[in-house]
PDB file of C-alpha atoms in Angstrom:
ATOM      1  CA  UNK A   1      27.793  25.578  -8.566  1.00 60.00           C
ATOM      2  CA  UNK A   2      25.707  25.295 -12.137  1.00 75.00           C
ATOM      3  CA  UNK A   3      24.621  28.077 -14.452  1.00 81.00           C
ATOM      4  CA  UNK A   4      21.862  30.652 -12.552  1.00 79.00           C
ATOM      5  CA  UNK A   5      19.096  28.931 -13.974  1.00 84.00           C
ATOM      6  CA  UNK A   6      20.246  25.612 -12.301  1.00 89.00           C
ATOM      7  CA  UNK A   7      20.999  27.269  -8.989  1.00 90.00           C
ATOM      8  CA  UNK A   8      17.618  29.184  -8.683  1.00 92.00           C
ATOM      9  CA  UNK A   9      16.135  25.565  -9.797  1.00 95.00           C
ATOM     10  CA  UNK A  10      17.670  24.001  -6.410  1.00 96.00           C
ATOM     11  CA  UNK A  11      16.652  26.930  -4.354  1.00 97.00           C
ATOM     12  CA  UNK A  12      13.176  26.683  -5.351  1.00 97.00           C
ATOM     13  CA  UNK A  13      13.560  22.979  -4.538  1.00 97.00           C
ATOM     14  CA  UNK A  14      14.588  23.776  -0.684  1.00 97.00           C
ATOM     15  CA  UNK A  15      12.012  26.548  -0.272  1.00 98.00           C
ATOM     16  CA  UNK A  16       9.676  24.069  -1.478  1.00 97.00           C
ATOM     17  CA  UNK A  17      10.837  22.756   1.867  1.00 97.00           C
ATOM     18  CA  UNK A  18       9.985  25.073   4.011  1.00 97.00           C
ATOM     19  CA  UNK A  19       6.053  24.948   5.810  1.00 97.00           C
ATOM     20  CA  UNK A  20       4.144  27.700   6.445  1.00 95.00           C
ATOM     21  CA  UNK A  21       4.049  28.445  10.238  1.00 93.00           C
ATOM     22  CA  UNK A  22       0.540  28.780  10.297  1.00 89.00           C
ATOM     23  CA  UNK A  23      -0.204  25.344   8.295  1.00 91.00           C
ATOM     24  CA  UNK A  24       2.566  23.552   8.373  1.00 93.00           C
ATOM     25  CA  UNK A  25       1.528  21.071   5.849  1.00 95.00           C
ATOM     26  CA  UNK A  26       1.853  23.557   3.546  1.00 96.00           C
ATOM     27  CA  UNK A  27       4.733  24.850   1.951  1.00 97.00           C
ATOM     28  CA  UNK A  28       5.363  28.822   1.386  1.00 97.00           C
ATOM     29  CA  UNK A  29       5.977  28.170  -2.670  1.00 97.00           C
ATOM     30  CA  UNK A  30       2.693  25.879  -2.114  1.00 97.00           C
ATOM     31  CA  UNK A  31       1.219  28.962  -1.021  1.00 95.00           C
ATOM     32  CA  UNK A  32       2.438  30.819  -3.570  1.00 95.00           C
ATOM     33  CA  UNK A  33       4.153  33.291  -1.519  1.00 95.00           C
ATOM     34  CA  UNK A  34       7.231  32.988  -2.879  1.00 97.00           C
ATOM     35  CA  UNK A  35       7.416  35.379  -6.187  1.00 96.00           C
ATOM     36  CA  UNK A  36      10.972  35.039  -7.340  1.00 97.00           C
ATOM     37  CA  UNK A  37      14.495  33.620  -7.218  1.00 97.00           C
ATOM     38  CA  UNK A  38      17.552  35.681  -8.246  1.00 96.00           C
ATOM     39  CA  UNK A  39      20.734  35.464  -7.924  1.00 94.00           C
ATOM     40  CA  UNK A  40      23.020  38.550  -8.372  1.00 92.00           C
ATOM     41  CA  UNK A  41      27.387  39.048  -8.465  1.00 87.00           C
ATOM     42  CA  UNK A  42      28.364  41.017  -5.967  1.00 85.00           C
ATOM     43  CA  UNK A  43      32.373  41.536  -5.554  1.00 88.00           C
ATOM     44  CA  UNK A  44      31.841  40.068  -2.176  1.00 87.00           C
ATOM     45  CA  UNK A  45      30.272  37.052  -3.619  1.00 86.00           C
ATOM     46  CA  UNK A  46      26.654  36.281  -5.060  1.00 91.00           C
ATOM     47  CA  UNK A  47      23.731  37.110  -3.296  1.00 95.00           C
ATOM     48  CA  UNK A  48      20.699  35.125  -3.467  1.00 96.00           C
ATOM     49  CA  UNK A  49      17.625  36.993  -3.682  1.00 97.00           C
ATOM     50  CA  UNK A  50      13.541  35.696  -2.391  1.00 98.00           C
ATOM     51  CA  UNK A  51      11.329  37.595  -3.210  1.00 97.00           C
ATOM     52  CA  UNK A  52       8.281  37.301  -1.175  1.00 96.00           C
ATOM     53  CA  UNK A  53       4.517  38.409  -1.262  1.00 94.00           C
ATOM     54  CA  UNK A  54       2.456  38.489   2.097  1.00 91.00           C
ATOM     55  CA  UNK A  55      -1.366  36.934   1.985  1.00 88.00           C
ATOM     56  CA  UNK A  56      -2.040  39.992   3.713  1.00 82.00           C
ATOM     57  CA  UNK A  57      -0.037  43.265   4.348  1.00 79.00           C
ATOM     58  CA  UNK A  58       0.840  43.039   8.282  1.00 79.00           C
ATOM     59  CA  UNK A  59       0.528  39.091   8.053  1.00 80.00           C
ATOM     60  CA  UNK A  60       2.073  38.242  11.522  1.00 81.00           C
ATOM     61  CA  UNK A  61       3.605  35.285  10.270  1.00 86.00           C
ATOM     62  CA  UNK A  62       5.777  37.241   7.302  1.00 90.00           C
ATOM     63  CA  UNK A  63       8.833  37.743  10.031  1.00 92.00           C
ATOM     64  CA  UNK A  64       8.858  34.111  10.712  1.00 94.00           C
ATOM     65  CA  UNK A  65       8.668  33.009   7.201  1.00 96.00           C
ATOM     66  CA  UNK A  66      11.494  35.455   6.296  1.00 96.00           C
ATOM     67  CA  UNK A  67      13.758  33.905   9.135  1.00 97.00           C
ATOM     68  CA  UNK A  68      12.567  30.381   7.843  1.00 97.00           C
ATOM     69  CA  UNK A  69      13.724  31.137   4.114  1.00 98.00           C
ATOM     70  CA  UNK A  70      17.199  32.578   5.561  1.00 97.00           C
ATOM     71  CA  UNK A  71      17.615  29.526   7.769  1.00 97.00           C
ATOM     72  CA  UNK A  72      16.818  26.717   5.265  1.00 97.00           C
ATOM     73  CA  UNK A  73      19.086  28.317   2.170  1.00 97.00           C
ATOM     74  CA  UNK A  74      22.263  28.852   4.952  1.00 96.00           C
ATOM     75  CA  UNK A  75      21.858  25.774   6.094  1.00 97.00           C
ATOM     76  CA  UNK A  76      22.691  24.750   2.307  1.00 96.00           C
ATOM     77  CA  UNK A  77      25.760  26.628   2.048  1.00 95.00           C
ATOM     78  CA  UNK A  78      24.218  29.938   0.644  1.00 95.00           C
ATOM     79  CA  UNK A  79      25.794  32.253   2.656  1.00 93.00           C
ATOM     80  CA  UNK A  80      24.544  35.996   1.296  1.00 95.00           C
ATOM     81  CA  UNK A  81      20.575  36.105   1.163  1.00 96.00           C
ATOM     82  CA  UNK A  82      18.393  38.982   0.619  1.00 96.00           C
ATOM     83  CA  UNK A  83      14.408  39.094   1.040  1.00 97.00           C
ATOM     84  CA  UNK A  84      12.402  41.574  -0.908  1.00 96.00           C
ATOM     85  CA  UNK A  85       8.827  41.741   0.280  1.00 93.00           C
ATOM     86  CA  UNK A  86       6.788  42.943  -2.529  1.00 93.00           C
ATOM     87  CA  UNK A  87       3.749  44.153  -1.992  1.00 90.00           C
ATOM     88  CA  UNK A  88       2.085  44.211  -5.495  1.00 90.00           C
ATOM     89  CA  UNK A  89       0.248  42.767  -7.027  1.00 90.00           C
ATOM     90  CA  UNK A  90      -1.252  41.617  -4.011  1.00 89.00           C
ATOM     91  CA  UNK A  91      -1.407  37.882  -3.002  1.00 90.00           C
ATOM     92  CA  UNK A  92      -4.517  36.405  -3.909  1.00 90.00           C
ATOM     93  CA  UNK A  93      -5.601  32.767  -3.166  1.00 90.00           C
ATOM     94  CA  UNK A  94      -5.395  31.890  -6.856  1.00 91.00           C
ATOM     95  CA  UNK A  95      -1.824  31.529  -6.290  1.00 93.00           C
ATOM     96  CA  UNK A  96      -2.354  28.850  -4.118  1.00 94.00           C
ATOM     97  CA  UNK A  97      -0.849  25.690  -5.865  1.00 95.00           C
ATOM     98  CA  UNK A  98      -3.158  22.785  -6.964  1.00 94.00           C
ATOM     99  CA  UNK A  99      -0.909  20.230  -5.056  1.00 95.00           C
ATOM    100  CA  UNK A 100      -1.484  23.157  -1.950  1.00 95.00           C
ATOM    101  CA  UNK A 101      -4.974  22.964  -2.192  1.00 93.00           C
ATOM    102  CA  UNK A 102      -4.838  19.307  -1.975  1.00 94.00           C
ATOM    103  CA  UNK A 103      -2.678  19.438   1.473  1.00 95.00           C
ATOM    104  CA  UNK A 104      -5.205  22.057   2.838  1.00 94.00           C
ATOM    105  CA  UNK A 105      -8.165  19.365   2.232  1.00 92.00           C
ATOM    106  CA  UNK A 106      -6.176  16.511   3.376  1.00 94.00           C
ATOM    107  CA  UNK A 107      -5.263  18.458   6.107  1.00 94.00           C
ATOM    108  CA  UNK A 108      -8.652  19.351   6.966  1.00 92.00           C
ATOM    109  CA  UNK A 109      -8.919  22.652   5.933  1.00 92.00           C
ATOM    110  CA  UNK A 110     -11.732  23.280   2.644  1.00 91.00           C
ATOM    111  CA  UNK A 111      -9.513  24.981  -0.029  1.00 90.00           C
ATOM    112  CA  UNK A 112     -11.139  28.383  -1.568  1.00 87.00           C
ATOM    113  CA  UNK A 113     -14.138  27.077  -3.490  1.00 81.00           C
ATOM    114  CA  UNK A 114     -13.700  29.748  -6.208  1.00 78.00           C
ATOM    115  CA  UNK A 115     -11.088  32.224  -7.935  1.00 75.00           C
ATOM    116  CA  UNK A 116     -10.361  35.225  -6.153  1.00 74.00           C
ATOM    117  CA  UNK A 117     -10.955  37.428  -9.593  1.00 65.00           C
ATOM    118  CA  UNK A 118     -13.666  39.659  -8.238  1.00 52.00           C
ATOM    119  CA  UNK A 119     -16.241  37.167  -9.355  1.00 49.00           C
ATOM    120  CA  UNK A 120     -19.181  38.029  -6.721  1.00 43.00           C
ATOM    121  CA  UNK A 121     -22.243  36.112  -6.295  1.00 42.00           C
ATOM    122  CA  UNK A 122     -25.556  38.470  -5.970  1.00 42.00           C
ATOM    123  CA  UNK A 123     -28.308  37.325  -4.547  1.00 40.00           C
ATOM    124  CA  UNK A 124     -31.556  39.497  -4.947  1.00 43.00           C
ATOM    125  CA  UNK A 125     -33.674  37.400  -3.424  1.00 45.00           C
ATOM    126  CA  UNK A 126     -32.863  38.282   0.487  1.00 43.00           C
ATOM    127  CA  UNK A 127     -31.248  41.487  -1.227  1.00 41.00           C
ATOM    128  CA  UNK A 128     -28.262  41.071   0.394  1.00 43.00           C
ATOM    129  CA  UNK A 129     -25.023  40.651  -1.315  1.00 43.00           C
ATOM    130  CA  UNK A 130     -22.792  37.290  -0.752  1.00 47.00           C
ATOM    131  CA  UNK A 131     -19.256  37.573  -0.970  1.00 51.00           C
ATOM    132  CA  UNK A 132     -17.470  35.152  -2.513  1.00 47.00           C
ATOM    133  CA  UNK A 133     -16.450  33.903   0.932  1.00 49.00           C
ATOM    134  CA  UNK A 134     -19.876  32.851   1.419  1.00 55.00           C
ATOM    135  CA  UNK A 135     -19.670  30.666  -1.385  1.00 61.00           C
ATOM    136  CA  UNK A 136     -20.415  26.519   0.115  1.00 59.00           C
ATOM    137  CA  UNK A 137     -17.401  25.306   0.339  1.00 70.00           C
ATOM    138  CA  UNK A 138     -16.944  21.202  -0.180  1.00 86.00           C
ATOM    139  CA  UNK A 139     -16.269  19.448   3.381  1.00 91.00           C
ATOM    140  CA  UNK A 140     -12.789  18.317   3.325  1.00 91.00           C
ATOM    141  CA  UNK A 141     -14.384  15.566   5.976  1.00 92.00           C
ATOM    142  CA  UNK A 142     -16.729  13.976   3.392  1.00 94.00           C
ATOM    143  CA  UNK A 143     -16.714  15.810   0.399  1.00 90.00           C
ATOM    144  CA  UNK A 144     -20.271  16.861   0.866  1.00 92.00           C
ATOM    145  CA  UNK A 145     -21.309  20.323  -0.321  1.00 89.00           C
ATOM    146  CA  UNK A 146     -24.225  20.487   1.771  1.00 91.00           C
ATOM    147  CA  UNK A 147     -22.171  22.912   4.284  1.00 90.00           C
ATOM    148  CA  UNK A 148     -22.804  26.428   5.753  1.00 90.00           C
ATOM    149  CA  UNK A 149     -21.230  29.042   7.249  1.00 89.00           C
ATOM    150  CA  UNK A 150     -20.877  29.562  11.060  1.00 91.00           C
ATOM    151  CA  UNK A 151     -18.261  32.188  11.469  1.00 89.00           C
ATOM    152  CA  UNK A 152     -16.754  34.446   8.952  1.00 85.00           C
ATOM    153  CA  UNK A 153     -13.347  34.626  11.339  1.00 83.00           C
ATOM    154  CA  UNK A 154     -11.713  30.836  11.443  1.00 80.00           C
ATOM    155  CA  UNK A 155      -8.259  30.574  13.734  1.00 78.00           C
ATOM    156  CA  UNK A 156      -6.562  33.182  11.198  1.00 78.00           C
ATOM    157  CA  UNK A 157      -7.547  36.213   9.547  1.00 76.00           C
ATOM    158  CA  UNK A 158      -7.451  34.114   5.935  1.00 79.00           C
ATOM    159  CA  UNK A 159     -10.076  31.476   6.881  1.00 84.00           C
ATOM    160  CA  UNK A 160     -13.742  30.965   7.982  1.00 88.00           C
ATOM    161  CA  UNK A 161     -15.119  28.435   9.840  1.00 91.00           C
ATOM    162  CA  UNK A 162     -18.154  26.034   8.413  1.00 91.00           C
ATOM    163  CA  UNK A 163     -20.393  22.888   9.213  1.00 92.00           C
ATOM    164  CA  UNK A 164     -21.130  20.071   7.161  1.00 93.00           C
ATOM    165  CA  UNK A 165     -24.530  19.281   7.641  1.00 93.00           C
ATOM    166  CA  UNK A 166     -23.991  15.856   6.332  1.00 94.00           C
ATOM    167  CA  UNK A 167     -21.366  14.832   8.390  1.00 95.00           C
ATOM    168  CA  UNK A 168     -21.698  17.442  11.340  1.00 94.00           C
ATOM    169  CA  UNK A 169     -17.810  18.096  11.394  1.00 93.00           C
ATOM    170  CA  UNK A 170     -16.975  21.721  11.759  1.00 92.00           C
ATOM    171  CA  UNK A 171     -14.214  22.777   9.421  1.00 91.00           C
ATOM    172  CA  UNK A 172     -12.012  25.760   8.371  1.00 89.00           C
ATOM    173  CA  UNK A 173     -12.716  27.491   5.026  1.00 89.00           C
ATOM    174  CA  UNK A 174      -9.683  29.194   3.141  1.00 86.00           C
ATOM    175  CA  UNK A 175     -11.352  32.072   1.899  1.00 82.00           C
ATOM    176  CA  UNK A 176     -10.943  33.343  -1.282  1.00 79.00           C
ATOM    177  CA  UNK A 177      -9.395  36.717  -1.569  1.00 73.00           C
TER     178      UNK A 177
END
């Protein structure tokens, strides 16, 4: 079976595996979702423990992604698994893996164009306040930046939809948060 260390290894290796059901060319350790790996004795045998950290508390898509995690470590002979969804610190978009934000471009989707550390653009000159989800995001199309806002709501709750003005494509934005 290997030392802990090795076994959490693997496991890590088959949840990197498993897509997110919302963007499935993602993964959920991509995502950075997945928080932990533990593995504890039990006299019954050892239990495998993922621990787990929504994008957003009441995600709809946490259920499925906890059935998906159960499935794809039984199906590899681990037979006791336990999910802890943990709450805090809250997921943020930094997590997202660099070889995750790649997928979401190639997949069409413009990855957050900034770090989700409060950072908030001001600008006095229309006194209004942008948010860091207004921030131009690059067109995962062309690469052009020359892109704007349309809608602050894209098909999820976690992304907006823009235009490139360059290329006219409309596109998702992963916002940062």
């Amino acid at each position: 079976m290997g030392s802990l260390r090795e076994r959490s290894e693997r496991v890590w290796g088959w949840l990197a595996d498993v897509p997110d059901p919302e963007i499935p060319v993602i993964s959920i350790v991509d995502l950075g979702i997945v928080r932990e790996v533990n593995w504890h004795d039990d006299p019954a045998g050892a239990v495998c423990e993922v621990v787990i950290t929504p994008t957003y508390s009441g995600c709809p898509a946490t259920e499925v992604i906890g059935r998906s995690i159960e499935e794809a470590l039984r199906e590899r002979g681990v037979e006791r698994v336990r999910l802890e969804s943990r709450i805090a610190p809250a997921w943020t978009t930094d997590w997202l893996t660099s070889e995750g934000r790649r997928k979401l471009s190639e997949y069409g989707i413009a990855p957050p164009a900034c770090r989700a550390d409060g950072r908030q653009v001001i600008d006095i000159s229309g006194l209004r306040r942008r948010s860091s989800e207004d921030a131009p995001a690059a067109c995962p199309h062309c690469g052009s930046a020359h892109t704007e806002p349309i809608s602050r709501h894209g098909s999820t709750p976690c992304k907006a939809l823009h235009r490139c003005l360059d290329c006219r494509e409309p596109f998702d934005y992963f916002k940062c948060h």
